[in-house]
Short mmCIF file of C-alpha atoms and ligand atoms in Angstrom, two decimals:
data_model
loop_
_atom_site.label_atom_id
_atom_site.label_comp_id
_atom_site.label_asym_id
_atom_site.label_seq_id
_atom_site.Cartn_x
_atom_site.Cartn_y
_atom_site.Cartn_z
CA UNK A 1 -3.56 -22.86 -19.82
CA UNK A 2 -3.38 -26.63 -20.31
CA UNK A 3 -0.67 -29.26 -19.85
CA UNK A 4 -0.22 -32.20 -22.23
CA UNK A 5 2.45 -34.68 -21.24
CA UNK A 6 5.36 -32.43 -20.20
CA UNK A 7 4.39 -29.25 -22.06
CA UNK A 8 2.19 -26.24 -21.38
CA UNK A 9 -0.11 -24.70 -23.98
CA UNK A 10 -2.14 -21.48 -23.97
CA UNK A 11 -5.50 -20.74 -25.62
CA UNK A 12 -4.90 -19.55 -29.17
CA UNK A 13 -7.89 -19.95 -31.53
CA UNK A 14 -11.42 -20.13 -30.13
CA UNK A 15 -14.21 -22.49 -31.20
CA UNK A 16 -16.02 -19.50 -32.65
CA UNK A 17 -13.08 -18.43 -34.83
CA UNK A 18 -12.64 -21.99 -36.05
CA UNK A 19 -16.33 -22.23 -36.88
CA UNK A 20 -16.18 -18.99 -38.87
CA UNK A 21 -13.12 -20.19 -40.81
CA UNK A 22 -14.72 -23.57 -41.59
CA UNK A 23 -17.90 -21.85 -42.80
CA UNK A 24 -15.87 -19.55 -45.07
CA UNK A 25 -13.99 -22.53 -46.55
CA UNK A 26 -17.29 -24.34 -47.17
CA UNK A 27 -18.69 -21.27 -48.94
CA UNK A 28 -15.59 -20.89 -51.12
CA UNK A 29 -15.48 -24.56 -52.08
CA UNK A 30 -19.23 -24.81 -52.74
CA UNK A 31 -19.02 -21.72 -54.87
CA UNK A 32 -16.30 -23.23 -57.08
CA UNK A 33 -17.98 -26.60 -57.62
CA UNK A 34 -20.77 -26.65 -60.19
CA UNK A 35 -23.09 -29.58 -60.69
CA UNK A 36 -20.75 -32.40 -59.78
CA UNK A 37 -20.71 -34.35 -56.59
CA UNK A 38 -17.28 -33.77 -55.09
CA UNK A 39 -15.28 -36.32 -53.13
CA UNK A 40 -13.83 -34.84 -49.97
CA UNK A 41 -10.70 -36.70 -48.92
CA UNK A 42 -9.75 -36.18 -45.31
CA UNK A 43 -6.19 -36.81 -44.21
CA UNK A 44 -6.17 -38.78 -40.99
CA UNK A 45 -5.67 -38.56 -38.13
CA UNK A 46 -5.62 -34.80 -37.68
CA UNK A 47 -8.42 -33.86 -40.06
CA UNK A 48 -11.27 -35.87 -38.55
CA UNK A 49 -12.83 -32.95 -36.70
CA UNK A 50 -12.41 -30.51 -39.58
CA UNK A 51 -13.90 -32.98 -42.09
CA UNK A 52 -16.83 -33.66 -39.81
CA UNK A 53 -17.68 -29.98 -39.32
CA UNK A 54 -16.96 -29.18 -42.98
CA UNK A 55 -19.29 -31.76 -44.49
CA UNK A 56 -22.05 -30.97 -41.99
CA UNK A 57 -21.98 -27.39 -43.28
CA UNK A 58 -21.58 -28.35 -46.93
CA UNK A 59 -24.86 -27.40 -48.63
CA UNK A 60 -24.88 -29.94 -51.50
CA UNK A 61 -24.49 -33.71 -51.93
CA UNK A 62 -20.94 -34.93 -51.50
CA UNK A 63 -18.90 -38.05 -50.81
CA UNK A 64 -16.41 -38.43 -48.01
CA UNK A 65 -13.41 -40.72 -47.72
CA UNK A 66 -10.09 -40.77 -45.90
CA UNK A 67 -6.45 -41.54 -46.37
CA UNK A 68 -4.12 -41.96 -43.42
CA UNK A 69 -0.61 -40.55 -43.36
CA UNK A 70 1.81 -40.01 -40.52
CA UNK A 71 4.77 -37.68 -40.29
CA UNK A 72 5.03 -36.01 -36.93
CA UNK A 73 7.21 -37.01 -34.04
CA UNK A 74 6.54 -35.06 -30.84
CA UNK A 75 6.56 -31.42 -31.86
CA UNK A 76 8.71 -31.80 -35.02
CA UNK A 77 7.68 -32.49 -38.61
CA UNK A 78 9.70 -35.29 -40.23
CA UNK A 79 10.62 -35.86 -43.90
CA UNK A 80 9.44 -39.46 -43.91
CA UNK A 81 5.75 -39.73 -44.56
CA UNK A 82 4.27 -43.09 -43.76
CA UNK A 83 1.34 -44.18 -45.91
CA UNK A 84 -0.81 -46.05 -43.40
CA UNK A 85 -4.03 -46.23 -45.41
CA UNK A 86 -4.12 -45.30 -49.10
CA UNK A 87 -7.03 -44.67 -51.43
CA UNK A 88 -9.63 -47.41 -51.22
CA UNK A 89 -11.83 -46.43 -54.15
CA UNK A 90 -11.49 -45.42 -57.78
CA UNK A 91 -11.57 -41.66 -58.15
CA UNK A 92 -10.94 -41.30 -61.87
CA UNK A 93 -12.91 -38.47 -63.42
CA UNK A 94 -13.95 -37.10 -60.04
CA UNK A 95 -13.53 -33.67 -58.52
CA UNK A 96 -11.47 -34.23 -55.41
CA UNK A 97 -10.94 -31.78 -52.58
CA UNK A 98 -8.33 -32.72 -50.01
CA UNK A 99 -9.29 -31.62 -46.51
CA UNK A 100 -6.20 -31.13 -44.36
CA UNK A 101 -6.12 -30.01 -40.77
CA UNK A 102 -2.78 -28.24 -41.13
CA UNK A 103 -0.14 -27.73 -43.78
CA UNK A 104 3.22 -27.04 -42.25
CA UNK A 105 6.36 -27.86 -44.28
CA UNK A 106 4.31 -29.35 -47.12
CA UNK A 107 5.96 -32.79 -46.92
CA UNK A 108 2.63 -34.49 -46.33
CA UNK A 109 1.08 -32.57 -49.20
CA UNK A 110 3.86 -33.76 -51.50
CA UNK A 111 3.01 -37.34 -50.59
CA UNK A 112 -0.67 -36.63 -51.29
CA UNK A 113 0.24 -35.40 -54.78
CA UNK A 114 2.27 -38.58 -55.27
CA UNK A 115 -0.76 -40.65 -54.27
CA UNK A 116 -2.99 -38.85 -56.78
CA UNK A 117 -0.45 -38.73 -59.62
CA UNK A 118 -1.90 -41.73 -61.49
CA UNK A 119 -5.49 -41.51 -60.32
CA UNK A 120 -6.73 -39.53 -63.33
CA UNK A 121 -9.00 -37.37 -61.24
CA UNK A 122 -10.75 -34.53 -63.01
CA UNK A 123 -9.51 -31.98 -60.56
CA UNK A 124 -7.48 -32.05 -57.35
CA UNK A 125 -7.91 -29.14 -54.99
CA UNK A 126 -6.35 -28.57 -51.61
CA UNK A 127 -8.21 -27.09 -48.66
CA UNK A 128 -6.46 -26.71 -45.32
CA UNK A 129 -7.92 -25.34 -42.13
CA UNK A 130 -4.57 -24.16 -40.77
CA UNK A 131 -1.44 -23.20 -42.64
CA UNK A 132 2.03 -22.17 -41.46
CA UNK A 133 3.29 -19.99 -44.34
CA UNK A 134 6.71 -19.43 -42.70
CA UNK A 135 7.33 -23.18 -42.59
CA UNK A 136 5.99 -24.06 -46.03
CA UNK A 137 8.77 -25.22 -48.36
CA UNK A 138 6.87 -26.54 -51.41
CA UNK A 139 5.34 -25.03 -54.55
CA UNK A 140 2.02 -26.87 -54.57
CA UNK A 141 -0.89 -24.51 -54.78
CA UNK A 142 -3.12 -24.27 -51.72
CA UNK A 143 -6.55 -23.48 -53.11
CA UNK A 144 -8.34 -22.81 -49.84
CA UNK A 145 -6.75 -21.69 -46.58
CA UNK A 146 -8.72 -21.29 -43.35
CA UNK A 147 -6.38 -19.57 -40.93
CA UNK A 148 -2.69 -18.74 -41.34
CA UNK A 149 -0.79 -19.39 -38.12
CA UNK A 150 2.79 -18.62 -37.03
CA UNK A 151 5.46 -21.31 -37.12
CA UNK A 152 4.66 -22.52 -33.61
CA UNK A 153 3.33 -25.86 -32.48
CA UNK A 154 -0.41 -25.98 -31.87
CA UNK A 155 -2.83 -28.62 -30.55
CA UNK A 156 -6.57 -29.15 -30.43
CA UNK A 157 -9.36 -29.55 -32.96
CA UNK A 158 -7.83 -32.74 -34.29
CA UNK A 159 -4.18 -31.77 -33.80
CA UNK A 160 -2.20 -33.67 -31.21
CA UNK A 161 0.97 -33.63 -29.21
CA UNK A 162 2.06 -37.25 -28.91
CA UNK A 163 -1.50 -38.49 -29.03
CA UNK A 164 -3.06 -35.95 -26.68
CA UNK A 165 -5.15 -32.88 -27.44
CA UNK A 166 -7.07 -34.02 -30.53
CA UNK A 167 -10.37 -33.91 -28.65
CA UNK A 168 -10.15 -30.24 -27.66
CA UNK A 169 -12.77 -28.09 -29.41
CA UNK A 170 -10.42 -25.08 -29.57
CA UNK A 171 -6.76 -24.65 -30.52
CA UNK A 172 -3.91 -24.08 -28.08
CA UNK A 173 -0.38 -22.88 -28.81
CA UNK A 174 2.82 -24.14 -27.20
CA UNK A 175 4.01 -21.65 -24.61
CA UNK A 176 7.39 -20.12 -25.44
CA UNK A 177 8.22 -19.99 -21.75
CA UNK A 178 7.34 -23.20 -19.99
CA UNK A 179 5.79 -23.10 -16.56
CA UNK A 180 7.38 -20.73 -14.06
CA UNK A 181 6.44 -19.90 -10.50
CA UNK A 182 6.67 -16.16 -9.97
CA UNK A 183 5.68 -14.14 -6.97
CA UNK A 184 6.20 -10.78 -5.37
CA UNK A 185 7.54 -10.99 -1.85
CA UNK A 186 6.51 -8.47 0.76
CA UNK A 187 7.21 -8.02 4.40
CA UNK A 188 7.50 -5.10 6.81
CA UNK A 189 10.97 -4.08 7.98
CA UNK A 190 12.25 -6.75 10.34
CA UNK A 191 10.04 -9.53 8.96
CA UNK A 192 13.01 -11.51 7.69
CA UNK A 193 12.22 -11.16 4.00
CA UNK A 194 15.85 -11.26 2.85
CA UNK A 195 16.65 -14.37 4.90
CA UNK A 196 13.58 -16.19 3.59
CA UNK A 197 14.17 -15.11 -0.02
CA UNK A 198 17.61 -16.75 0.15
CA UNK A 199 16.10 -20.06 1.28
CA UNK A 200 13.29 -19.96 -1.29
CA UNK A 201 15.59 -19.27 -4.19
CA UNK A 202 17.69 -22.30 -3.23
CA UNK A 203 14.76 -24.64 -2.65
CA UNK A 204 12.86 -23.78 -5.82
CA UNK A 205 15.74 -22.70 -8.06
CA UNK A 206 14.22 -19.25 -8.45
CA UNK A 207 15.93 -16.03 -9.38
CA UNK A 208 15.63 -13.33 -6.73
CA UNK A 209 15.20 -9.93 -8.36
CA UNK A 210 15.66 -7.21 -5.80
CA UNK A 211 14.82 -3.94 -7.54
CA UNK A 212 17.29 -2.05 -5.36
CA UNK A 213 20.11 -4.39 -6.40
CA UNK A 214 19.08 -4.15 -10.06
CA UNK A 215 19.22 -0.35 -9.89
CA UNK A 216 22.58 -0.31 -8.17
CA UNK A 217 23.97 -2.83 -10.67
CA UNK A 218 22.79 -0.84 -13.71
CA UNK A 219 24.05 2.46 -12.36
CA UNK A 220 27.41 1.07 -11.23
CA UNK A 221 27.97 -0.62 -14.60
CA UNK A 222 26.74 2.45 -16.48
CA UNK A 223 24.30 0.51 -18.64
CA UNK A 224 22.09 2.59 -20.94
CA UNK A 225 19.14 2.03 -18.59
CA UNK A 226 21.27 2.77 -15.55
CA UNK A 227 22.39 6.10 -17.02
CA UNK A 228 18.81 6.94 -17.92
CA UNK A 229 17.63 6.15 -14.39
CA UNK A 230 20.47 8.20 -12.93
CA UNK A 231 19.55 11.22 -15.05
CA UNK A 232 16.16 11.33 -13.32
CA UNK A 233 17.61 10.69 -9.88
CA UNK A 234 20.18 13.47 -10.34
CA UNK A 235 17.34 15.90 -11.01
CA UNK A 236 15.63 14.68 -7.87
CA UNK A 237 12.82 13.11 -9.92
CA UNK A 238 11.25 9.69 -9.64
CA UNK A 239 12.52 7.16 -12.14
CA UNK A 240 9.63 6.50 -14.58
CA UNK A 241 8.06 3.05 -14.21
CA UNK A 242 8.94 2.15 -17.78
CA UNK A 243 12.66 2.48 -17.05
CA UNK A 244 12.34 0.16 -14.05
CA UNK A 245 10.22 -2.28 -16.04
CA UNK A 246 12.83 -2.29 -18.82
CA UNK A 247 15.51 -3.15 -16.26
CA UNK A 248 13.39 -5.97 -14.84
CA UNK A 249 12.70 -7.17 -18.37
CA UNK A 250 16.39 -7.52 -19.03
CA UNK A 251 16.84 -9.45 -15.76
CA UNK A 252 14.01 -11.79 -16.73
CA UNK A 253 15.49 -12.27 -20.20
CA UNK A 254 18.96 -12.93 -18.79
CA UNK A 255 17.42 -15.78 -16.77
CA UNK A 256 14.95 -17.12 -19.34
CA UNK A 257 15.58 -20.73 -18.26
CA UNK A 258 14.77 -20.08 -14.61
CA UNK A 259 12.02 -21.93 -12.77
CA UNK A 260 10.63 -18.56 -11.80
CA UNK A 261 11.29 -15.22 -10.15
CA UNK A 262 10.95 -13.66 -6.73
CA UNK A 263 10.24 -9.95 -7.18
CA UNK A 264 11.36 -7.91 -4.24
CA UNK A 265 10.91 -4.15 -3.94
CA UNK A 266 8.58 -3.98 -6.91
CA UNK A 267 5.75 -3.27 -7.58
CA UNK A 268 4.95 -0.41 -5.23
CA UNK A 269 1.93 1.00 -7.04
CA UNK A 270 -1.06 -0.45 -8.87
CA UNK A 271 0.30 0.94 -12.13
CA UNK A 272 3.56 -0.92 -11.52
CA UNK A 273 1.68 -4.11 -10.62
CA UNK A 274 -0.18 -3.88 -13.91
CA UNK A 275 3.06 -3.21 -15.80
CA UNK A 276 4.60 -6.27 -14.15
CA UNK A 277 1.59 -8.40 -15.16
CA UNK A 278 2.04 -7.21 -18.74
CA UNK A 279 5.75 -7.95 -18.67
CA UNK A 280 5.14 -11.52 -17.49
CA UNK A 281 2.35 -11.98 -20.00
CA UNK A 282 4.66 -10.91 -22.81
CA UNK A 283 6.86 -13.80 -21.66
CA UNK A 284 3.89 -16.21 -21.77
CA UNK A 285 4.06 -16.27 -18.00
CA UNK A 286 2.35 -14.72 -14.99
CA UNK A 287 2.65 -13.48 -11.41
CA UNK A 288 1.21 -16.31 -9.34
CA UNK A 289 1.03 -14.66 -5.97
CA UNK A 290 1.80 -11.82 -3.64
CA UNK A 291 3.36 -13.49 -0.62
CA UNK A 292 3.46 -11.23 2.41
CA UNK A 293 5.10 -12.04 5.70
CA UNK A 294 2.77 -10.92 8.45
CA UNK A 295 4.32 -9.95 11.75
CA UNK A 296 2.72 -8.09 14.60
CA UNK A 297 4.02 -4.52 15.04
CA UNK A 298 5.18 -5.09 18.62
CA UNK A 299 7.22 -8.11 17.58
CA UNK A 300 8.81 -6.10 14.77
CA UNK A 301 9.69 -3.22 17.08
CA UNK A 302 11.28 -5.63 19.54
CA UNK A 303 13.23 -7.42 16.79
CA UNK A 304 14.50 -4.21 15.22
CA UNK A 305 15.47 -2.65 18.52
CA UNK A 306 17.36 -5.83 19.31
CA UNK A 307 19.08 -5.68 15.92
CA UNK A 308 19.89 -1.97 16.47
CA UNK A 309 21.82 -2.80 19.62
CA UNK A 310 24.25 -5.03 17.73
CA UNK A 311 24.24 -3.56 14.20
CA UNK A 312 24.55 0.06 15.19
CA UNK A 313 22.17 1.05 12.37
CA UNK A 314 20.78 4.38 13.58
CA UNK A 315 17.33 3.76 12.03
CA UNK A 316 17.08 0.57 14.10
CA UNK A 317 17.84 2.31 17.38
CA UNK A 318 14.91 4.71 17.66
CA UNK A 319 11.51 3.24 18.43
CA UNK A 320 9.60 6.15 16.87
CA UNK A 321 11.55 5.84 13.59
CA UNK A 322 10.89 2.10 13.57
CA UNK A 323 7.15 2.61 14.07
CA UNK A 324 7.07 5.19 11.29
CA UNK A 325 8.80 2.79 8.92
CA UNK A 326 6.31 0.04 9.74
CA UNK A 327 3.35 2.41 9.24
CA UNK A 328 4.82 3.58 5.97
CA UNK A 329 5.06 -0.04 4.81
CA UNK A 330 1.38 -0.75 5.53
CA UNK A 331 0.28 2.52 3.94
CA UNK A 332 2.17 1.68 0.75
CA UNK A 333 1.35 -2.02 0.49
CA UNK A 334 -2.36 -1.84 1.36
CA UNK A 335 -3.18 -0.89 -2.21
CA UNK A 336 -1.16 -3.80 -3.59
CA UNK A 337 -2.76 -6.19 -1.17
CA UNK A 338 -6.13 -5.07 -2.60
CA UNK A 339 -4.86 -5.46 -6.14
CA UNK A 340 -3.65 -9.05 -5.66
CA UNK A 341 -6.58 -9.99 -3.42
CA UNK A 342 -8.96 -9.01 -6.19
CA UNK A 343 -7.19 -11.60 -8.35
CA UNK A 344 -7.23 -14.13 -5.52
CA UNK A 345 -3.44 -14.06 -5.41
CA UNK A 346 -2.75 -12.64 -1.97
CA UNK A 347 -1.09 -15.08 0.40
CA UNK A 348 -0.39 -13.85 3.90
CA UNK A 349 2.13 -15.96 5.80
CA UNK A 350 2.60 -15.84 9.55
CA UNK A 351 6.09 -14.42 10.03
CA UNK A 352 6.35 -15.03 13.77
CA UNK A 353 8.39 -18.03 14.86
CA UNK A 354 11.79 -19.54 14.18
CA UNK A 355 13.41 -19.02 10.77
CA UNK A 356 12.84 -22.67 9.83
CA UNK A 357 9.21 -22.59 10.92
CA UNK A 358 8.57 -19.60 8.69
CA UNK A 359 10.44 -21.20 5.78
CA UNK A 360 8.24 -24.25 6.22
CA UNK A 361 5.08 -22.11 6.00
CA UNK A 362 6.35 -20.35 2.88
CA UNK A 363 7.20 -23.67 1.22
CA UNK A 364 3.64 -24.85 1.80
CA UNK A 365 2.23 -21.76 0.12
CA UNK A 366 4.57 -22.04 -2.87
CA UNK A 367 3.99 -25.78 -3.30
CA UNK A 368 0.29 -25.01 -3.65
CA UNK A 369 0.76 -22.36 -6.37
P1 LIG B 401 3.86 -31.12 -42.98
O1 LIG B 401 4.07 -32.44 -43.65
O2 LIG B 401 5.11 -30.56 -42.38
O3 LIG B 401 3.15 -30.09 -43.86
O4 LIG B 401 2.95 -31.36 -41.72
C1 LIG B 401 1.71 -31.82 -41.86
C2 LIG B 401 1.29 -32.68 -40.71
O5 LIG B 401 2.08 -32.45 -39.56
C3 LIG B 401 -0.09 -32.32 -40.31
O6 LIG B 401 -1.03 -33.11 -41.01
C4 LIG B 401 -0.12 -32.59 -38.84
O7 LIG B 401 -0.41 -33.94 -38.60
C5 LIG B 401 1.29 -32.33 -38.41
N1 LIG B 401 1.48 -30.96 -37.85
C6 LIG B 401 2.05 -29.89 -38.42
N2 LIG B 401 2.07 -28.83 -37.61
C7 LIG B 401 1.49 -29.23 -36.47
C8 LIG B 401 1.18 -28.56 -35.23
O8 LIG B 401 1.47 -27.39 -34.99
N3 LIG B 401 0.55 -29.32 -34.29
C9 LIG B 401 0.22 -30.63 -34.49
N4 LIG B 401 0.48 -31.28 -35.62
C10 LIG B 401 1.10 -30.58 -36.62
MG1 LIG B 402 -2.62 -34.07 -41.00
#
């Protein structure tokens, strides 16, 4: 992933794919031109890299010149095409091939045709490395097309976003979801996960997705997914991962503008962790970390017994039950710790101390993500 000015872009077309496309265009053009020496006209600025690679591969003698047009503002094509440098030589009777980096709406191409209207060239052909067919609004024939791309903003290989990115040897696509910070939050019973999640969501403007809450919400409101989940629970069966993932997906989509998500209570298995990675990837995003509050067993037992005295929760009153719950937690999360460690995403945070001390430690970890 790269950042140019304020926007994030992801790898989209590799150097190798570009090279293959350029070679194919060269072959097609060379094949169509007989004995003449063609004039290749590059359209600056964007086409400089394409023209350079194209003519290096071109097997026969050729001439190269440039015109310079400008149309783009930020990430939007504009109707007004500025003619910054026009034709500087007489091309009458010549076979001309326009070399464009990208043809989007076709406004620039229309201006090119206007430029060549009275030039009396023998032939005018259009070759473009990239083309956005969904955005194209004109009828001019495109004789040679390298790679068709979706109607999304791309940079690299000559293409820029407000001046940056032209130098990149490969092409990147604007991310549909801009940068989010997402992590899964873990902690044994009594570690203070809920308390800390509340602080974190405030500080970083994150959405806290507690799987338990999501389930209860869907079942209570009788959503299609809630009813589906309930049908498994009523039979005493585990709810299939896909149903849970679909529920999480709808939570993520409901909060598409969020700075990120805290996942709580999910994943519990490697399969679920993988499914969550895929979900985030489908949103052009990612899980950045597994953040686990680490608290010594004896401290947890003491805390929970203390809580049991005031809360009256029966599972907080019995030391053996408490120890079993803690063991259960480590048994279940060990596998996830391995999974995220293998990706260098495991962050253990010391969960012993005052609430504000622990918050401070968590903030440090998140600031570094
Ligand atoms: P058109 O006039 O809409 O066909 O756009 C053509 C010009 O807009 C190109 O020569 C580029 O300079 C620019 N352009 C179009 N799409 C993109 C893009 O995705 N990234 C960067 N520049 C683009
Ligand atoms: Mg251009």
